[in-house]
């Protein structure tokens, strides 16, 4: 107990000394620090904050110190998070390296791979993207065709990925590639890491119904990938992909980004007005909002229970599908309500001075929530098979 | 998804085993066939009291175990799964909550009586066919009490008194000097007529009529703002516990349906291999998990005496109302014709759930309250 109190005091002191004042304000999306070779820091403070936190290993507090992490135990991680929250400290670094590749390497990588790649992720030096979906492999992800032909000491990778978030900004990619053409569907896939500046890699951003997006198409034309860049052995890619997808679904389902934003009820009473009894001047919308706020309370409770479950050392496994399904469906309801409440005002796409308006774009963007990271239908199928043990 | 404490996990496991062995649905069917006055089994009630279930929320000093509401919710869930008829919510939860909140004198008089199963005590509050949105507001009550030299004179009518038939005491709400007051009334009294009311779930339910019922001063439990606080707490506790029972019902019918889907064959295959049914079963599972977390959170809030306990309990009741309806309807539909037969138990769960939906306020009642709470 004394150690913990001491740790809390030390963390609090250090954060106060080292977190720049400008890094103690709410962070707009365009000021997130993603790191990477080409990253344009929005300020010197942002760079300083990243470097200071990385030096302590606190960009990835749970990872072992030898891989650039903080080596903190569960209780210490909680304290660090609390103390950062207490001064409104911004997250110093967000990335697919931290959220996705790192956990996969920790689980499946060789010691040499961990020592090489993890510190680069922790310091924000290298920014990663994820090469999973292909034009003909969406829900049926294991049917990917991007081929890695064995050329002795390297694979020659040719094919196309789609929905690659930030492919045009990433330095490296972790990628599912079919390296064993004669093996069965799920057994022929390997998990390869390679540099996006390699000869033969090109990317093209995708415009969505909501406007610009972070998604890209990514093309590989005989890209040389050294054989030591394979994680977990040949044909092990699907096992790693499944592990990572569970991780991704936990993140999507539990994402604050999904659930941030305005209080729908406050928005409704301000926009639509209330009668002399304080009732919303639209009884049909009122009834729909009732269902929404009850579902929202239930989801908040469920999310808190889930976090507690994981803190107690349990793995969610296939149940990440439950969180992903419920969380994304709820966010779509929220966005629908915000549009209904907003009326004409929510329809404004852009102003004369070319300023874009977010409300209608967020509504449209939310349509993808029940598709990306595995569709709602795939989530239900996973739950039916893995949790309810229903037959194929 | 909830991580239970070791004590609660043990309580849950032992309740599950005990009820499966001694009070399965077959026991309820037997009671139903016998059409007894009480509609619950006295020896089962005795055993439940010996197991300590009646004293879960009462302090140890007064015969209880002080396990709390979260623990009680685990019992309620198992009672729901087995359709076990016992005066649990009425006495062990609502009456005990009222007595525990009313102070040491009341606890000294009633705590051990409740905890040991020597006294069944039912809340007589509702007067209208629908539970009132703001039941603490004295103006919604027609029942009145007038102070006299010796005590009080009570007149009015009450209904939906769960476990009130042949109960030892009724806790009757009435207005006294324009304020809400709670009275603890002996049932073997002149001028108090208690009639059995047979609802679709075949449990113990009663109506009460009283005209110039003379009560001693000591029958007044509490009056005024404190009465509102205490009744509010009891209603919140009752709602969260009923919601836990409804989660139990939903879990049970979902489990039975899953078994059926995985064994029933049509078109030469088990129907559980059809994606249309898999997705319905999985969605039902998600709704059960979601609701279970909300109910557990409400019960924890009651244990912590948190400010949001009423809000969470009402939300839990509203959500459980929706869930119970969804789960029982889906279970009948996915069973097909056989699900409609009385030979299967599904109908019994559907009936019990429908009664619980109305009891202490349905979805619309709590949805309206929650909206008002958000100023819309």
Short mmCIF file of N, CA and C in Angstrom, two decimals, chain B residues 11-166:
data_model
loop_
_atom_site.label_atom_id
_atom_site.label_comp_id
_atom_site.label_asym_id
_atom_site.label_seq_id
_atom_site.Cartn_x
_atom_site.Cartn_y
_atom_site.Cartn_z
N UNK B 11 -22.80 -17.88 -2.92
CA UNK B 11 -24.24 -17.78 -2.68
C UNK B 11 -25.00 -18.16 -3.95
N UNK B 12 -24.54 -17.62 -5.07
CA UNK B 12 -25.17 -17.90 -6.37
C UNK B 12 -25.14 -19.40 -6.67
N UNK B 13 -23.98 -20.00 -6.50
CA UNK B 13 -23.84 -21.42 -6.83
C UNK B 13 -24.71 -22.29 -5.93
N UNK B 14 -24.74 -21.94 -4.65
CA UNK B 14 -25.52 -22.80 -3.74
C UNK B 14 -27.02 -22.62 -3.99
N UNK B 15 -27.45 -21.39 -4.30
CA UNK B 15 -28.87 -21.16 -4.60
C UNK B 15 -29.26 -21.92 -5.86
N UNK B 16 -28.38 -21.89 -6.82
CA UNK B 16 -28.66 -22.57 -8.07
C UNK B 16 -28.85 -24.07 -7.86
N UNK B 17 -27.92 -24.64 -7.09
CA UNK B 17 -28.01 -26.08 -6.81
C UNK B 17 -29.25 -26.40 -6.00
N UNK B 18 -29.48 -25.59 -4.96
CA UNK B 18 -30.60 -25.88 -4.07
C UNK B 18 -31.92 -25.84 -4.82
N UNK B 19 -32.14 -24.77 -5.60
CA UNK B 19 -33.42 -24.62 -6.28
C UNK B 19 -33.60 -25.68 -7.37
N UNK B 20 -32.52 -26.01 -8.07
CA UNK B 20 -32.62 -27.04 -9.10
C UNK B 20 -33.02 -28.38 -8.47
N UNK B 21 -32.46 -28.64 -7.27
CA UNK B 21 -32.75 -29.92 -6.60
C UNK B 21 -34.11 -29.94 -5.93
N UNK B 22 -34.48 -28.82 -5.31
CA UNK B 22 -35.67 -28.84 -4.44
C UNK B 22 -36.86 -28.04 -4.95
N UNK B 23 -36.62 -27.03 -5.75
CA UNK B 23 -37.72 -26.18 -6.19
C UNK B 23 -37.69 -25.94 -7.70
N UNK B 24 -37.66 -26.99 -8.48
CA UNK B 24 -37.66 -26.78 -9.94
C UNK B 24 -39.06 -26.36 -10.40
N UNK B 25 -39.21 -26.14 -11.69
CA UNK B 25 -40.51 -25.71 -12.22
C UNK B 25 -41.60 -26.72 -11.88
N UNK B 26 -41.22 -28.00 -11.79
CA UNK B 26 -42.20 -29.03 -11.45
C UNK B 26 -42.85 -28.75 -10.09
N UNK B 27 -42.08 -28.19 -9.17
CA UNK B 27 -42.63 -27.88 -7.85
C UNK B 27 -43.70 -26.78 -7.97
N UNK B 28 -43.45 -25.83 -8.86
CA UNK B 28 -44.44 -24.78 -9.08
C UNK B 28 -45.71 -25.35 -9.72
N UNK B 29 -45.52 -26.26 -10.65
CA UNK B 29 -46.70 -26.89 -11.29
C UNK B 29 -47.54 -27.63 -10.25
N UNK B 30 -46.86 -28.26 -9.30
CA UNK B 30 -47.56 -29.01 -8.27
C UNK B 30 -48.39 -28.04 -7.42
N UNK B 31 -47.78 -26.95 -7.03
CA UNK B 31 -48.48 -25.93 -6.25
C UNK B 31 -49.71 -25.41 -6.99
N UNK B 32 -49.51 -25.20 -8.28
CA UNK B 32 -50.58 -24.68 -9.13
C UNK B 32 -51.76 -25.65 -9.14
N UNK B 33 -51.44 -26.95 -9.23
CA UNK B 33 -52.48 -27.97 -9.28
C UNK B 33 -53.22 -28.06 -7.95
N UNK B 34 -52.49 -27.83 -6.87
CA UNK B 34 -53.10 -27.95 -5.54
C UNK B 34 -53.95 -26.74 -5.18
N UNK B 35 -53.80 -25.65 -5.91
CA UNK B 35 -54.51 -24.39 -5.64
C UNK B 35 -54.62 -24.08 -4.14
N UNK B 36 -53.47 -23.99 -3.50
CA UNK B 36 -53.45 -23.66 -2.08
C UNK B 36 -53.70 -22.17 -1.88
N UNK B 37 -54.11 -21.81 -0.70
CA UNK B 37 -54.37 -20.41 -0.37
C UNK B 37 -53.12 -19.55 -0.53
N UNK B 38 -52.04 -20.05 0.00
CA UNK B 38 -50.81 -19.26 0.04
C UNK B 38 -50.17 -19.12 -1.33
N UNK B 39 -50.31 -20.16 -2.16
CA UNK B 39 -49.66 -20.22 -3.46
C UNK B 39 -48.15 -20.28 -3.35
N UNK B 40 -47.64 -20.50 -2.15
CA UNK B 40 -46.25 -20.91 -2.02
C UNK B 40 -46.18 -22.00 -0.97
N UNK B 41 -45.09 -22.71 -0.97
CA UNK B 41 -44.96 -23.88 -0.13
C UNK B 41 -44.31 -23.48 1.20
N UNK B 42 -45.03 -23.72 2.29
CA UNK B 42 -44.52 -23.28 3.60
C UNK B 42 -43.21 -23.94 3.98
N UNK B 43 -43.07 -25.22 3.64
CA UNK B 43 -41.82 -25.89 4.02
C UNK B 43 -40.65 -25.34 3.19
N UNK B 44 -40.95 -24.99 1.94
CA UNK B 44 -39.90 -24.38 1.11
C UNK B 44 -39.51 -23.02 1.69
N UNK B 45 -40.52 -22.28 2.14
CA UNK B 45 -40.28 -20.98 2.74
C UNK B 45 -39.41 -21.11 3.99
N UNK B 46 -39.71 -22.13 4.78
CA UNK B 46 -38.92 -22.39 5.98
C UNK B 46 -37.46 -22.69 5.63
N UNK B 47 -37.29 -23.53 4.61
CA UNK B 47 -35.92 -23.89 4.21
C UNK B 47 -35.16 -22.68 3.69
N UNK B 48 -35.89 -21.87 2.90
CA UNK B 48 -35.25 -20.67 2.36
C UNK B 48 -34.81 -19.75 3.49
N UNK B 49 -35.62 -19.66 4.51
CA UNK B 49 -35.26 -18.82 5.65
C UNK B 49 -34.04 -19.38 6.36
N UNK B 50 -34.01 -20.72 6.48
CA UNK B 50 -32.85 -21.35 7.12
C UNK B 50 -31.57 -21.10 6.32
N UNK B 51 -31.72 -21.02 5.00
CA UNK B 51 -30.55 -20.73 4.15
C UNK B 51 -30.09 -19.28 4.29
N UNK B 52 -30.91 -18.48 4.95
CA UNK B 52 -30.51 -17.10 5.20
C UNK B 52 -30.98 -16.10 4.15
N UNK B 53 -31.79 -16.57 3.21
CA UNK B 53 -32.17 -15.69 2.11
C UNK B 53 -33.10 -14.56 2.54
N UNK B 54 -33.84 -14.76 3.64
CA UNK B 54 -34.78 -13.71 4.06
C UNK B 54 -34.06 -12.54 4.74
N UNK B 55 -32.82 -12.80 5.18
CA UNK B 55 -32.12 -11.74 5.92
C UNK B 55 -30.96 -11.12 5.17
N UNK B 56 -30.96 -11.28 3.84
CA UNK B 56 -29.79 -10.85 3.07
C UNK B 56 -29.47 -9.36 3.19
N UNK B 57 -30.52 -8.55 3.31
CA UNK B 57 -30.23 -7.11 3.37
C UNK B 57 -30.35 -6.55 4.79
N UNK B 58 -30.60 -7.42 5.74
CA UNK B 58 -30.75 -6.95 7.13
C UNK B 58 -29.41 -7.04 7.87
N UNK B 59 -29.21 -6.11 8.82
CA UNK B 59 -27.95 -6.15 9.57
C UNK B 59 -27.84 -7.41 10.44
N UNK B 60 -26.60 -7.81 10.71
CA UNK B 60 -26.37 -9.02 11.49
C UNK B 60 -26.97 -8.93 12.89
N UNK B 61 -26.94 -7.71 13.42
CA UNK B 61 -27.47 -7.48 14.76
C UNK B 61 -28.94 -7.88 14.87
N UNK B 62 -29.65 -7.80 13.75
CA UNK B 62 -31.08 -8.12 13.77
C UNK B 62 -31.38 -9.39 12.98
N UNK B 63 -30.47 -10.33 13.04
CA UNK B 63 -30.73 -11.64 12.46
C UNK B 63 -30.39 -11.79 10.99
N UNK B 64 -29.93 -10.72 10.38
CA UNK B 64 -29.61 -10.80 8.95
C UNK B 64 -28.17 -11.15 8.70
N UNK B 65 -27.78 -11.13 7.42
CA UNK B 65 -26.38 -11.41 7.06
C UNK B 65 -25.71 -10.20 6.44
N UNK B 66 -26.49 -9.15 6.14
CA UNK B 66 -25.95 -7.92 5.54
C UNK B 66 -25.18 -8.19 4.25
N UNK B 67 -25.58 -9.21 3.52
CA UNK B 67 -24.94 -9.48 2.23
C UNK B 67 -25.25 -8.37 1.23
N UNK B 68 -26.46 -7.86 1.29
CA UNK B 68 -26.80 -6.73 0.44
C UNK B 68 -27.66 -7.06 -0.76
N UNK B 69 -27.97 -5.99 -1.50
CA UNK B 69 -28.91 -6.12 -2.63
C UNK B 69 -28.32 -6.89 -3.80
N UNK B 70 -27.02 -6.70 -4.07
CA UNK B 70 -26.43 -7.44 -5.18
C UNK B 70 -26.60 -8.94 -4.95
N UNK B 71 -26.34 -9.35 -3.71
CA UNK B 71 -26.49 -10.76 -3.36
C UNK B 71 -27.94 -11.20 -3.52
N UNK B 72 -28.86 -10.35 -3.03
CA UNK B 72 -30.29 -10.69 -3.12
C UNK B 72 -30.72 -10.84 -4.57
N UNK B 73 -30.13 -10.02 -5.45
CA UNK B 73 -30.45 -10.11 -6.87
C UNK B 73 -30.06 -11.46 -7.47
N UNK B 74 -29.01 -12.03 -6.94
CA UNK B 74 -28.58 -13.35 -7.43
C UNK B 74 -29.63 -14.41 -7.07
N UNK B 75 -30.18 -14.28 -5.86
CA UNK B 75 -31.25 -15.20 -5.45
C UNK B 75 -32.48 -14.98 -6.34
N UNK B 76 -32.85 -13.71 -6.53
CA UNK B 76 -34.03 -13.40 -7.34
C UNK B 76 -33.90 -13.98 -8.75
N UNK B 77 -32.69 -13.88 -9.28
CA UNK B 77 -32.47 -14.42 -10.63
C UNK B 77 -32.72 -15.93 -10.66
N UNK B 78 -32.25 -16.62 -9.63
CA UNK B 78 -32.46 -18.06 -9.58
C UNK B 78 -33.93 -18.40 -9.34
N UNK B 79 -34.62 -17.59 -8.54
CA UNK B 79 -36.06 -17.80 -8.34
C UNK B 79 -36.77 -17.65 -9.68
N UNK B 80 -36.32 -16.70 -10.48
CA UNK B 80 -36.89 -16.50 -11.81
C UNK B 80 -36.66 -17.70 -12.72
N UNK B 81 -35.47 -18.23 -12.65
CA UNK B 81 -35.14 -19.36 -13.53
C UNK B 81 -35.95 -20.60 -13.20
N UNK B 82 -36.31 -20.74 -11.92
CA UNK B 82 -37.02 -21.94 -11.49
C UNK B 82 -38.51 -21.71 -11.24
N UNK B 83 -38.96 -20.48 -11.46
CA UNK B 83 -40.35 -20.10 -11.17
C UNK B 83 -40.72 -20.42 -9.72
N UNK B 84 -39.76 -20.27 -8.83
CA UNK B 84 -40.01 -20.62 -7.43
C UNK B 84 -40.89 -19.55 -6.77
N UNK B 85 -41.99 -20.01 -6.20
CA UNK B 85 -42.91 -19.08 -5.55
C UNK B 85 -42.55 -18.94 -4.08
N UNK B 86 -42.10 -17.75 -3.69
CA UNK B 86 -41.75 -17.49 -2.30
C UNK B 86 -41.95 -16.01 -2.01
N UNK B 87 -42.27 -15.65 -0.78
CA UNK B 87 -42.48 -14.22 -0.48
C UNK B 87 -41.14 -13.50 -0.30
N UNK B 88 -40.38 -13.45 -1.38
CA UNK B 88 -39.03 -12.91 -1.31
C UNK B 88 -39.01 -11.39 -1.53
N UNK B 89 -39.49 -10.96 -2.70
CA UNK B 89 -39.45 -9.52 -3.00
C UNK B 89 -40.29 -8.73 -2.00
N UNK B 90 -41.46 -9.26 -1.67
CA UNK B 90 -42.34 -8.53 -0.76
C UNK B 90 -41.72 -8.35 0.62
N UNK B 91 -41.23 -9.45 1.17
CA UNK B 91 -40.82 -9.44 2.57
C UNK B 91 -39.32 -9.21 2.76
N UNK B 92 -38.53 -10.07 2.10
CA UNK B 92 -37.07 -10.00 2.31
C UNK B 92 -36.47 -8.74 1.70
N UNK B 93 -37.16 -8.17 0.70
CA UNK B 93 -36.60 -6.97 0.05
C UNK B 93 -37.35 -5.71 0.47
N UNK B 94 -38.62 -5.60 0.09
CA UNK B 94 -39.30 -4.32 0.30
C UNK B 94 -39.62 -4.05 1.78
N UNK B 95 -40.21 -5.04 2.44
CA UNK B 95 -40.52 -4.82 3.86
C UNK B 95 -39.22 -4.65 4.66
N UNK B 96 -38.23 -5.47 4.36
CA UNK B 96 -36.96 -5.38 5.09
C UNK B 96 -36.29 -4.03 4.84
N UNK B 97 -36.38 -3.54 3.61
CA UNK B 97 -35.79 -2.24 3.29
C UNK B 97 -36.47 -1.13 4.10
N UNK B 98 -37.78 -1.22 4.17
CA UNK B 98 -38.52 -0.20 4.93
C UNK B 98 -38.13 -0.24 6.41
N UNK B 99 -38.09 -1.43 6.97
CA UNK B 99 -37.77 -1.54 8.39
C UNK B 99 -36.32 -1.12 8.67
N UNK B 100 -35.42 -1.52 7.76
CA UNK B 100 -34.02 -1.17 7.97
C UNK B 100 -33.82 0.34 7.91
N UNK B 101 -34.62 1.00 7.06
CA UNK B 101 -34.46 2.44 6.90
C UNK B 101 -35.21 3.22 7.98
N UNK B 102 -36.17 2.55 8.61
CA UNK B 102 -37.02 3.25 9.57
C UNK B 102 -36.37 3.39 10.94
N UNK B 103 -35.24 2.72 11.13
CA UNK B 103 -34.52 2.93 12.39
C UNK B 103 -34.49 1.72 13.30
N UNK B 104 -33.71 1.84 14.36
CA UNK B 104 -33.44 0.70 15.25
C UNK B 104 -34.68 0.13 15.92
N UNK B 105 -35.64 1.02 16.28
CA UNK B 105 -36.82 0.52 16.98
C UNK B 105 -37.59 -0.45 16.10
N UNK B 106 -37.79 -0.04 14.83
CA UNK B 106 -38.52 -0.90 13.89
C UNK B 106 -37.74 -2.18 13.61
N UNK B 107 -36.41 -2.01 13.45
CA UNK B 107 -35.57 -3.17 13.19
C UNK B 107 -35.62 -4.16 14.34
N UNK B 108 -35.59 -3.61 15.55
CA UNK B 108 -35.62 -4.47 16.74
C UNK B 108 -36.92 -5.26 16.78
N UNK B 109 -38.01 -4.61 16.35
CA UNK B 109 -39.30 -5.27 16.39
C UNK B 109 -39.46 -6.28 15.25
N UNK B 110 -38.99 -5.92 14.05
CA UNK B 110 -39.33 -6.72 12.88
C UNK B 110 -38.15 -7.42 12.19
N UNK B 111 -36.93 -6.93 12.42
CA UNK B 111 -35.77 -7.46 11.69
C UNK B 111 -35.66 -8.97 11.78
N UNK B 112 -35.59 -9.46 13.01
CA UNK B 112 -35.40 -10.89 13.18
C UNK B 112 -36.62 -11.70 12.70
N UNK B 113 -37.80 -11.11 12.91
CA UNK B 113 -39.03 -11.77 12.45
C UNK B 113 -38.97 -12.04 10.94
N UNK B 114 -38.50 -11.03 10.22
CA UNK B 114 -38.40 -11.17 8.76
C UNK B 114 -37.27 -12.14 8.40
N UNK B 115 -36.12 -11.93 9.02
CA UNK B 115 -34.94 -12.72 8.67
C UNK B 115 -35.15 -14.21 8.93
N UNK B 116 -35.95 -14.54 9.94
CA UNK B 116 -36.14 -15.95 10.28
C UNK B 116 -37.37 -16.55 9.61
N UNK B 117 -38.05 -15.74 8.81
CA UNK B 117 -39.22 -16.27 8.10
C UNK B 117 -40.44 -16.42 8.98
N UNK B 118 -40.44 -15.73 10.12
CA UNK B 118 -41.60 -15.84 11.02
C UNK B 118 -42.71 -14.88 10.64
N UNK B 119 -42.37 -13.93 9.77
CA UNK B 119 -43.37 -12.92 9.43
C UNK B 119 -43.32 -12.62 7.93
N UNK B 120 -44.47 -12.74 7.28
CA UNK B 120 -44.58 -12.32 5.88
C UNK B 120 -45.28 -10.97 5.87
N UNK B 121 -44.65 -10.03 5.18
CA UNK B 121 -45.11 -8.66 5.23
C UNK B 121 -45.19 -8.12 3.80
N UNK B 122 -46.36 -7.63 3.40
CA UNK B 122 -46.53 -7.21 2.01
C UNK B 122 -46.85 -5.72 1.92
N UNK B 123 -46.34 -5.10 0.88
CA UNK B 123 -46.58 -3.67 0.68
C UNK B 123 -47.92 -3.46 -0.02
N UNK B 124 -48.79 -2.67 0.61
CA UNK B 124 -50.08 -2.35 0.00
C UNK B 124 -50.04 -0.87 -0.37
N UNK B 125 -49.70 -0.62 -1.61
CA UNK B 125 -49.52 0.76 -2.04
C UNK B 125 -50.37 1.13 -3.25
N UNK B 126 -50.32 0.32 -4.31
CA UNK B 126 -51.01 0.68 -5.55
C UNK B 126 -52.53 0.72 -5.34
N UNK B 127 -53.14 1.75 -5.94
CA UNK B 127 -54.61 1.86 -5.90
C UNK B 127 -55.21 1.86 -7.29
N UNK B 128 -54.36 2.17 -8.27
CA UNK B 128 -54.83 2.27 -9.65
C UNK B 128 -54.34 1.08 -10.46
N UNK B 129 -54.95 0.86 -11.62
CA UNK B 129 -54.57 -0.31 -12.41
C UNK B 129 -53.13 -0.21 -12.92
N UNK B 130 -52.65 1.01 -13.10
CA UNK B 130 -51.25 1.18 -13.47
C UNK B 130 -50.51 1.80 -12.28
N UNK B 131 -49.30 1.34 -12.06
CA UNK B 131 -48.45 1.92 -11.02
C UNK B 131 -48.23 3.40 -11.35
N UNK B 132 -48.26 4.25 -10.33
CA UNK B 132 -48.14 5.69 -10.58
C UNK B 132 -46.72 6.10 -10.93
N UNK B 133 -46.64 7.10 -11.81
CA UNK B 133 -45.33 7.63 -12.22
C UNK B 133 -44.56 8.19 -11.01
N UNK B 134 -45.27 8.91 -10.16
CA UNK B 134 -44.64 9.49 -8.97
C UNK B 134 -45.34 8.97 -7.72
N UNK B 135 -45.08 7.72 -7.37
CA UNK B 135 -45.84 7.06 -6.30
C UNK B 135 -45.60 7.66 -4.92
N UNK B 136 -44.61 8.53 -4.78
CA UNK B 136 -44.33 9.10 -3.45
C UNK B 136 -45.20 10.31 -3.17
N UNK B 137 -45.80 10.81 -4.22
CA UNK B 137 -46.62 12.00 -4.10
C UNK B 137 -47.93 11.64 -3.38
N UNK B 138 -48.13 12.18 -2.19
CA UNK B 138 -49.30 11.81 -1.37
C UNK B 138 -50.61 12.05 -2.11
N UNK B 139 -50.59 13.00 -3.05
CA UNK B 139 -51.85 13.33 -3.74
C UNK B 139 -52.34 12.21 -4.64
N UNK B 140 -51.49 11.23 -4.96
CA UNK B 140 -51.96 10.12 -5.79
C UNK B 140 -52.72 9.09 -4.95
N UNK B 141 -52.70 9.23 -3.64
CA UNK B 141 -53.33 8.24 -2.77
C UNK B 141 -54.73 8.68 -2.35
N UNK B 142 -55.68 7.75 -2.48
CA UNK B 142 -57.03 8.00 -1.95
C UNK B 142 -57.11 7.51 -0.50
N UNK B 143 -56.29 6.56 -0.15
CA UNK B 143 -56.31 6.03 1.22
C UNK B 143 -55.89 7.13 2.19
N UNK B 144 -56.67 7.27 3.25
CA UNK B 144 -56.36 8.34 4.21
C UNK B 144 -56.31 7.80 5.64
N UNK B 145 -55.51 8.46 6.43
CA UNK B 145 -55.43 8.14 7.85
C UNK B 145 -55.76 9.41 8.63
N UNK B 146 -56.54 9.24 9.67
CA UNK B 146 -56.87 10.39 10.52
C UNK B 146 -56.39 10.08 11.93
N UNK B 147 -55.68 11.03 12.49
CA UNK B 147 -55.17 10.84 13.86
C UNK B 147 -56.33 10.90 14.85
N UNK B 148 -56.32 9.97 15.80
CA UNK B 148 -57.33 9.96 16.86
C UNK B 148 -56.60 9.96 18.19
N UNK B 149 -57.38 9.96 19.27
CA UNK B 149 -56.77 9.93 20.61
C UNK B 149 -55.89 8.69 20.80
N UNK B 150 -56.47 7.54 20.38
CA UNK B 150 -55.76 6.28 20.62
C UNK B 150 -54.71 5.98 19.57
N UNK B 151 -54.92 6.51 18.39
CA UNK B 151 -54.00 6.17 17.30
C UNK B 151 -54.47 6.76 15.99
N UNK B 152 -54.86 5.86 15.04
CA UNK B 152 -55.26 6.33 13.71
C UNK B 152 -56.48 5.57 13.23
N UNK B 153 -57.21 6.25 12.30
CA UNK B 153 -58.34 5.59 11.65
C UNK B 153 -58.04 5.61 10.15
N UNK B 154 -58.05 4.41 9.57
CA UNK B 154 -57.54 4.26 8.21
C UNK B 154 -58.66 3.79 7.29
N UNK B 155 -58.82 4.48 6.13
CA UNK B 155 -59.82 4.05 5.15
C UNK B 155 -59.23 4.09 3.75
N UNK B 156 -59.61 3.09 2.95
CA UNK B 156 -59.13 3.09 1.56
C UNK B 156 -59.18 1.71 0.95
N UNK B 157 -58.64 1.64 -0.27
CA UNK B 157 -58.61 0.37 -1.01
C UNK B 157 -57.24 0.23 -1.64
N UNK B 158 -56.73 -1.00 -1.63
CA UNK B 158 -55.42 -1.24 -2.23
C UNK B 158 -55.50 -2.48 -3.10
N UNK B 159 -54.63 -2.54 -4.10
CA UNK B 159 -54.59 -3.73 -4.95
C UNK B 159 -53.15 -4.05 -5.36
N UNK B 160 -53.02 -5.16 -6.06
CA UNK B 160 -51.70 -5.63 -6.51
C UNK B 160 -50.76 -5.76 -5.29
N UNK B 161 -51.32 -6.35 -4.23
CA UNK B 161 -50.51 -6.56 -3.02
C UNK B 161 -49.88 -7.95 -3.13
N UNK B 162 -48.66 -7.95 -3.64
CA UNK B 162 -47.97 -9.23 -3.86
C UNK B 162 -47.68 -9.89 -2.50
N UNK B 163 -48.03 -11.15 -2.39
CA UNK B 163 -47.87 -11.95 -1.16
C UNK B 163 -48.73 -11.44 0.00
N UNK B 164 -49.75 -10.68 -0.35
CA UNK B 164 -50.57 -10.08 0.71
C UNK B 164 -51.65 -10.99 1.28
N UNK B 165 -51.99 -12.07 0.56
CA UNK B 165 -53.05 -12.94 1.06
C UNK B 165 -52.49 -13.82 2.16
N UNK B 166 -53.13 -13.78 3.33
CA UNK B 166 -52.67 -14.50 4.53
C UNK B 166 -51.28 -14.06 4.98
#
